[in-house]
Tab-separated table of C-alpha atoms in Angstrom:
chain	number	residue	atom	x	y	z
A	1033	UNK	CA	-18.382	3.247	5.465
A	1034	UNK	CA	-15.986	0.531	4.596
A	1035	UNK	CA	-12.169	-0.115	6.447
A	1036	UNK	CA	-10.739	1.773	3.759
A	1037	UNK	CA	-13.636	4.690	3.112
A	1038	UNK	CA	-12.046	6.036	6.818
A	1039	UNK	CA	-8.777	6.070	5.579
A	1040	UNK	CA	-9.366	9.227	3.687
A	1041	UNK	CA	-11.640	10.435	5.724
A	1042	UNK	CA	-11.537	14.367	6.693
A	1043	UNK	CA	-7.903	14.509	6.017
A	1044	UNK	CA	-4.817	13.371	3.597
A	1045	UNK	CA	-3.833	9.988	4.269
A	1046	UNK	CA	-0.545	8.413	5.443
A	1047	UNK	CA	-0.068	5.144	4.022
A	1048	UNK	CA	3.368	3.226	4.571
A	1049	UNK	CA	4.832	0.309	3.154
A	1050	UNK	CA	6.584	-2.623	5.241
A	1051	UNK	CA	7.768	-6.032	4.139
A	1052	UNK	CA	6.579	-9.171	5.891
A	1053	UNK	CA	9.185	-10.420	8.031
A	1054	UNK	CA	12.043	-7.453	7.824
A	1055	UNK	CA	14.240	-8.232	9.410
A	1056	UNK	CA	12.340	-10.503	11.357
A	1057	UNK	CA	8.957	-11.819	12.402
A	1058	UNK	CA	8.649	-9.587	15.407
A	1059	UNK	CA	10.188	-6.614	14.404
A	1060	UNK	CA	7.625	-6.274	11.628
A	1061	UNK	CA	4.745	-6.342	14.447
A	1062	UNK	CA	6.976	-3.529	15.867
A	1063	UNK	CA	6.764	-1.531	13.220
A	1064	UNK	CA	3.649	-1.819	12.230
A	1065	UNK	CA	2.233	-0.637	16.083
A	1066	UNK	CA	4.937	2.204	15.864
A	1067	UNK	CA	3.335	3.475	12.489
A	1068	UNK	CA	-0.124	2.804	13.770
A	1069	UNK	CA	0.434	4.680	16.720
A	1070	UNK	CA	2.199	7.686	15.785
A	1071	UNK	CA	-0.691	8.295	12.934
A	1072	UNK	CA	-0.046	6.077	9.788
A	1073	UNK	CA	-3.885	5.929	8.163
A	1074	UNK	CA	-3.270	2.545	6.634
A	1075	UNK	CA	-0.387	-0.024	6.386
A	1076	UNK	CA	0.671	-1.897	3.285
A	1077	UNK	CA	2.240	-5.148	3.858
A	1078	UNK	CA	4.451	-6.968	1.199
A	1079	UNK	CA	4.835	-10.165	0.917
A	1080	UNK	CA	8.143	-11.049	-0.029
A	1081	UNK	CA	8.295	-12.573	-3.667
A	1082	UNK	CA	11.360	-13.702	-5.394
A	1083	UNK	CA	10.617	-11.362	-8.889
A	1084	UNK	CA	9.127	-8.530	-7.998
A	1085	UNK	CA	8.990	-6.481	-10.824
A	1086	UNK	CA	7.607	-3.087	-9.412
A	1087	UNK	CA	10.206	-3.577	-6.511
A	1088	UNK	CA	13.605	-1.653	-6.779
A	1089	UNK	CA	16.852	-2.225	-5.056
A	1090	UNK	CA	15.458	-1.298	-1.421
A	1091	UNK	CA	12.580	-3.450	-1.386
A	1092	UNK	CA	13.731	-6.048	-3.249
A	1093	UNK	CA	16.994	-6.227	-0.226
A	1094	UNK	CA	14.280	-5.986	2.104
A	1095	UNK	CA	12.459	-9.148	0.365
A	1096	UNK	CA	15.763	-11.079	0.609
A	1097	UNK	CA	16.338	-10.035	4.300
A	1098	UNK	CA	12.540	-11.836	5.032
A	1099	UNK	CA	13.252	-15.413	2.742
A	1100	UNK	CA	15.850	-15.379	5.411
A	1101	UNK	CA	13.305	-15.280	7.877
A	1102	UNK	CA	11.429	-18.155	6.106
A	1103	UNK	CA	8.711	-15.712	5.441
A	1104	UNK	CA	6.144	-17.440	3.565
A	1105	UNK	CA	2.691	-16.597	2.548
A	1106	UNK	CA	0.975	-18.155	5.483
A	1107	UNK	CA	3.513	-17.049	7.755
A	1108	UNK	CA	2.341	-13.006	6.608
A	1109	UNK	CA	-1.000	-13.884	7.590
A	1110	UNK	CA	0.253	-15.199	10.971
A	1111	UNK	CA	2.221	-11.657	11.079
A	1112	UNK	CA	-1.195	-10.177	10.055
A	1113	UNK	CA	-2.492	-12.165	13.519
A	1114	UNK	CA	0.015	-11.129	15.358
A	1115	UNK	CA	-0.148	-7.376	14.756
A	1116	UNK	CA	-4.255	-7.483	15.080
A	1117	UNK	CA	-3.080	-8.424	18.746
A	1118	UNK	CA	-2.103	-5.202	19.060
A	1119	UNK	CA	-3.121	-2.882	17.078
A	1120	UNK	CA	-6.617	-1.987	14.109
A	1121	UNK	CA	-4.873	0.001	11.869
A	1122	UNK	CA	-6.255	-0.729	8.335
A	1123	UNK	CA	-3.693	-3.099	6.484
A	1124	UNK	CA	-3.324	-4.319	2.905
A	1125	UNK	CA	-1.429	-6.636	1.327
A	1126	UNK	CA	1.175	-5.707	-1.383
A	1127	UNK	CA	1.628	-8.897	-3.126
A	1128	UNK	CA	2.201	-10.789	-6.481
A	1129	UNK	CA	-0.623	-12.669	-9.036
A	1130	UNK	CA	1.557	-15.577	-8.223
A	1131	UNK	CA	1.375	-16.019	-4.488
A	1132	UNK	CA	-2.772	-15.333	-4.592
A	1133	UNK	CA	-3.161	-18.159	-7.451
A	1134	UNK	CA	-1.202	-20.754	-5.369
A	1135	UNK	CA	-2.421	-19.956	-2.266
A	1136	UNK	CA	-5.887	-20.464	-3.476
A	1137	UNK	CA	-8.222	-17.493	-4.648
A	1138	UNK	CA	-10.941	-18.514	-1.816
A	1139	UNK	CA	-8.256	-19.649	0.796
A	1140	UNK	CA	-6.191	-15.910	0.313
A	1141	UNK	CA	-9.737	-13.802	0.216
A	1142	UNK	CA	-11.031	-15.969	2.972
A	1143	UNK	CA	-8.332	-15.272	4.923
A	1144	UNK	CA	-7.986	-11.495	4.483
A	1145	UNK	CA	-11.720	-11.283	5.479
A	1146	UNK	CA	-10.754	-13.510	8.666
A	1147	UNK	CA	-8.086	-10.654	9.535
A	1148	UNK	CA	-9.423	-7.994	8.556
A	1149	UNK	CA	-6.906	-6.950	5.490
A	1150	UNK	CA	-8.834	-4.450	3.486
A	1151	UNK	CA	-7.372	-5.167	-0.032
A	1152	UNK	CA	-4.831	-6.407	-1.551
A	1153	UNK	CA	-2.560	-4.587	-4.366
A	1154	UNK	CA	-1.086	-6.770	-7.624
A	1155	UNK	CA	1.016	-4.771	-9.078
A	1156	UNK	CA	1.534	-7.928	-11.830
A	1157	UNK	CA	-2.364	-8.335	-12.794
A	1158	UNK	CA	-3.401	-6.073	-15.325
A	1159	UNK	CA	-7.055	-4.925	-15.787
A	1160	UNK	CA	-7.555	-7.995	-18.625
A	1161	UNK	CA	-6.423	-10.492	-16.622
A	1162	UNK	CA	-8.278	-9.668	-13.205
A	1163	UNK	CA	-11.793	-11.036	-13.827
A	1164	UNK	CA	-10.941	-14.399	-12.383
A	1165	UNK	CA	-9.913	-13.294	-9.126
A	1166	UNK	CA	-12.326	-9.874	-8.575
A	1167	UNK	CA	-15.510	-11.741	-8.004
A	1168	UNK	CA	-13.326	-13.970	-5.425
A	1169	UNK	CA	-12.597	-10.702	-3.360
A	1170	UNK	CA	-15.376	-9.537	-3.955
A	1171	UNK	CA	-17.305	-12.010	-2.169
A	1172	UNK	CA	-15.392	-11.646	0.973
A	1173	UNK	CA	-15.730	-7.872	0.907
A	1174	UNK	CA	-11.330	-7.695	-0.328
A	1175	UNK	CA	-10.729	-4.718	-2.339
A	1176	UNK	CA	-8.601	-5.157	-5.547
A	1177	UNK	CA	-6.490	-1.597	-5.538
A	1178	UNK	CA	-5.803	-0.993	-8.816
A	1179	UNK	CA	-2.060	0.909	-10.403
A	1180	UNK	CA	-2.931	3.575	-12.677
A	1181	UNK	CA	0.131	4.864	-14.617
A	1182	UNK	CA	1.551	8.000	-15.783
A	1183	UNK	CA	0.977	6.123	-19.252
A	1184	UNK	CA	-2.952	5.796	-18.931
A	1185	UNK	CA	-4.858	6.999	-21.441
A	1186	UNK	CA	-8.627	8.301	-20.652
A	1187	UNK	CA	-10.113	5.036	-21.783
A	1188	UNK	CA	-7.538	2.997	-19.901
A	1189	UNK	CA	-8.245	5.312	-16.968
A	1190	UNK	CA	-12.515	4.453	-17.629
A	1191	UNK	CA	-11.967	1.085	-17.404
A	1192	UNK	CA	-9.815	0.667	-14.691
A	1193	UNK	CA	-11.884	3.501	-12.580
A	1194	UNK	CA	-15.380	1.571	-12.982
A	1195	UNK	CA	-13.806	-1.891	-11.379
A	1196	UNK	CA	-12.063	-0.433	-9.109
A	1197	UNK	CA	-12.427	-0.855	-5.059
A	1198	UNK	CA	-10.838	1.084	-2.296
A	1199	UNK	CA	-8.916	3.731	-3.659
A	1200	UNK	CA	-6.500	4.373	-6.696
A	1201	UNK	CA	-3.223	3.816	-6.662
A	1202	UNK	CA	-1.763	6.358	-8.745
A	1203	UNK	CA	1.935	5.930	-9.919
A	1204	UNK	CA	4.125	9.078	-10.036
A	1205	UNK	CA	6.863	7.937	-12.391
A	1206	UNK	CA	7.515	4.957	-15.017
A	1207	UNK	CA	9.814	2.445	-13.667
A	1208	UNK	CA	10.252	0.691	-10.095
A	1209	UNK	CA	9.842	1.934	-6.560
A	1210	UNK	CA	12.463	3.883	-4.919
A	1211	UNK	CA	12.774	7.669	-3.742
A	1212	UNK	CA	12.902	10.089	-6.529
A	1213	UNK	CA	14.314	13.870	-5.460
A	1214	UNK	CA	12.637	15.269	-8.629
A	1215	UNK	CA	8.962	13.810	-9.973
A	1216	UNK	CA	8.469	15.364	-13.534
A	1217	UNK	CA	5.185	13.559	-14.033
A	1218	UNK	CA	2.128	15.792	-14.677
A	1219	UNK	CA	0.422	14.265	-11.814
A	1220	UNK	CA	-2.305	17.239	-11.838
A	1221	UNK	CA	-3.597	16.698	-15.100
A	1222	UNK	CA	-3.456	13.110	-13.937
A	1223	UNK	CA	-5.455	12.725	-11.078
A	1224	UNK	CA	-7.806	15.218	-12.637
A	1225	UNK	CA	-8.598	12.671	-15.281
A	1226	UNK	CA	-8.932	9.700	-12.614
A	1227	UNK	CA	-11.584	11.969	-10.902
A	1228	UNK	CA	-13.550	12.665	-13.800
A	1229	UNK	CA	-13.996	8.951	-14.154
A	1230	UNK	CA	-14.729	7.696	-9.917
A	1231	UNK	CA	-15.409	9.193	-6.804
A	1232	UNK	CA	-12.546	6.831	-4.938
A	1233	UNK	CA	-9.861	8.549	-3.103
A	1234	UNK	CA	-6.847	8.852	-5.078
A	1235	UNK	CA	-3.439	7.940	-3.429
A	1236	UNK	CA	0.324	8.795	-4.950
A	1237	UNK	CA	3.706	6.659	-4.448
A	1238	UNK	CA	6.254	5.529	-6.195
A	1239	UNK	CA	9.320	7.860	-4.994
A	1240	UNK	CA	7.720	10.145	-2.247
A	1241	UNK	CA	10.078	10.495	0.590
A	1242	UNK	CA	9.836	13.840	2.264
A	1243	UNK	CA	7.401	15.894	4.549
A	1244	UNK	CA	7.721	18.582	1.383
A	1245	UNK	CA	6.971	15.888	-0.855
A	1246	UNK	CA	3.576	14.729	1.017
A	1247	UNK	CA	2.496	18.287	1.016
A	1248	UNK	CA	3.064	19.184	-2.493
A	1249	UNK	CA	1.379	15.730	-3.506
A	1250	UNK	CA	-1.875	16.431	-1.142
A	1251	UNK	CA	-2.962	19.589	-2.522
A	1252	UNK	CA	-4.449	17.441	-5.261
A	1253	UNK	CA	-4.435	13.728	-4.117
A	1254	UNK	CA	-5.841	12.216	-1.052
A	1255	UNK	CA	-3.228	10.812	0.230
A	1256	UNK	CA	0.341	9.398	-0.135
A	1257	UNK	CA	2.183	6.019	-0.327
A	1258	UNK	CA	5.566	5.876	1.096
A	1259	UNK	CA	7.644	2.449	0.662
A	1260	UNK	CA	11.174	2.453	0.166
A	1261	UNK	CA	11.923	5.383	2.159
A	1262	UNK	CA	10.901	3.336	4.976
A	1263	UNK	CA	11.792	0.257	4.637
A	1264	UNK	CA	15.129	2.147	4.146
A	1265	UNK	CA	14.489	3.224	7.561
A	1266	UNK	CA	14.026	0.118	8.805
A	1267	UNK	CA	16.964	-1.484	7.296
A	1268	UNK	CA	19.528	1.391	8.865
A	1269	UNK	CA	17.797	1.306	12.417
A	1270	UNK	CA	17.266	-1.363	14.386
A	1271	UNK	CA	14.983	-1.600	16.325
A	1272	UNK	CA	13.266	0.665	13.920
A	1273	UNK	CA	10.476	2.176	16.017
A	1274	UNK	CA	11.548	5.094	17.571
A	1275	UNK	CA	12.532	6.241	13.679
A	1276	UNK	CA	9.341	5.365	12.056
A	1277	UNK	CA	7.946	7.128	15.068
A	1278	UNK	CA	9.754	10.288	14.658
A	1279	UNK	CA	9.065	9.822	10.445
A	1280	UNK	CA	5.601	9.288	10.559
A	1281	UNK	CA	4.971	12.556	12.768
A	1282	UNK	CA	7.083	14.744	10.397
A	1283	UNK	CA	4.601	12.664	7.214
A	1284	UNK	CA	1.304	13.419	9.350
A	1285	UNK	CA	2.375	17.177	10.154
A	1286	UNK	CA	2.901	18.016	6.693
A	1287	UNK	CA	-0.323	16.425	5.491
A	1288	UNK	CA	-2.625	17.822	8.290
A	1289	UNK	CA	-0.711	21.178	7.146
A	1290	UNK	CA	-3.579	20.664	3.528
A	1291	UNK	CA	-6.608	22.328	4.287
A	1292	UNK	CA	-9.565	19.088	3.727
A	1293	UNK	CA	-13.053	20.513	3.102
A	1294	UNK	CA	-15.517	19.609	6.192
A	1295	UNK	CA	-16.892	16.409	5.875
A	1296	UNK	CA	-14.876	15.351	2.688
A	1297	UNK	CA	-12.606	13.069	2.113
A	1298	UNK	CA	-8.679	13.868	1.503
């Protein structure tokens, strides 16, 4: 059983989404021991990039905020460091096709492995152009988490389900991140496609915000990804940890709230 395999593991999954280095260096080891502690399953970390095209207003302040910081790429892997200090919690990094190519494919992989950072998401990096990075990550035992889209098509849902690693990232609406009161998507039909083709766990963001939200969404998914409501949070409360404290518990109550067959995953 891998980092990642215990994520979903007998129950829904709480995954939340931090930027590197909002607002500063030490307040994102903060949060990330706050969200560990008060039952986040798994931690996505972004690392700030100056276009990032599935980013909307929230994150993209929050990316802003951390170039203030002089957040680079190999200061989020001193963050990374810094919160394995403190805390195991399973991370990932959110991150940009950019940043891994001029970091170095070996150096970046290398270095996840080193720190124990499960995967690494790219929004940017379609299925067609991932074949000269997967066998990178794959050598250092990174997952590449790939985006599925409410746009997929069964073959496009295949292909992306047989080299995929981790679990599937299943967007809930077209466009960029941000909370959404209202997701029209038929995410059902959706996920029940992406099971047909792989036995991963399937994970939903892209505008989940709510305890109502999370419970709704893991009837059918394994878990939920929750970004911009909290680096929202973290932007309007500082120091942010006794919010993403109180957050986190409402999340992880209305997830442990789905019955999870014994032994299963989410």
């Amino acid at each position: 059983m891998t980092n990642l395999d215990r994520v979903f593991q007998n129950h829904k999954a709480f995954i939340a989404f931090v930027v590197a280095g909002d607002p500063t260096f030490d307040a994102t080891v903060e949060q990330v021991v706050a969200l560990a502690e008060s039952g986040c399953d798994l931690v996505e970390i972004g690392i700030p990039f100056s276009d990032p095209v599935a980013d909307g207003p929230e994150i993209q302040a929050a990316d802003l905020r951390a170039f203030d910081q002089q957040i680079t790429p190999q200061r989020a892997f001193e963050l990374v460091a810094a919160i394995r200090e403190q805390t195991a919690v399973p991370l990932v990094f959110l991150t940009y096709a950019n940043i891994v190519y001029q970091f170095g494919y070996t150096a970046f992989a290398k270095r996840c492995q080193e720190l124990d950072v499960a995967g690494l998401i790219i929004p940017d990096l379609p299925l067609e152009e991932s074949g000269e990075l997967r066998p990178t990550l794959d050598q250092y035992d990174v997952a590449l988490i790939p985006l599925i889209a409410p746009t997929s098509d069964d073959t496009r849902i295949a292909a992306i389900a047989a080299q995929a690693r981790g679990f599937i990232y299943v967007v809930s609406s077209l466009g960029v991140t941000g909370t959404r009161n209202h997701i029209t998507t038929d995410l059902t039909t959706l996920v029940t496609k992406i099971r047909q083709a792989t036995t991963l766990p399937v994970a939903i963001g892209f505008g989940i915000h709510d305890p109502a939200q999370a419970h709704a969404m893991a009837k059918f998914a394994d878990g939920v990804i929750v970004g911009s409501a909290v680096v929202h949070l973290i932007a309007n409360n500082q120091p942010a940890t006794t919010v993403l404290t109180d957050y986190t518990r409402q999340m992880r109550a209305a997830l442990d709230a789905v019955t999870v067959p014994d032994g299963g995953k989410g």
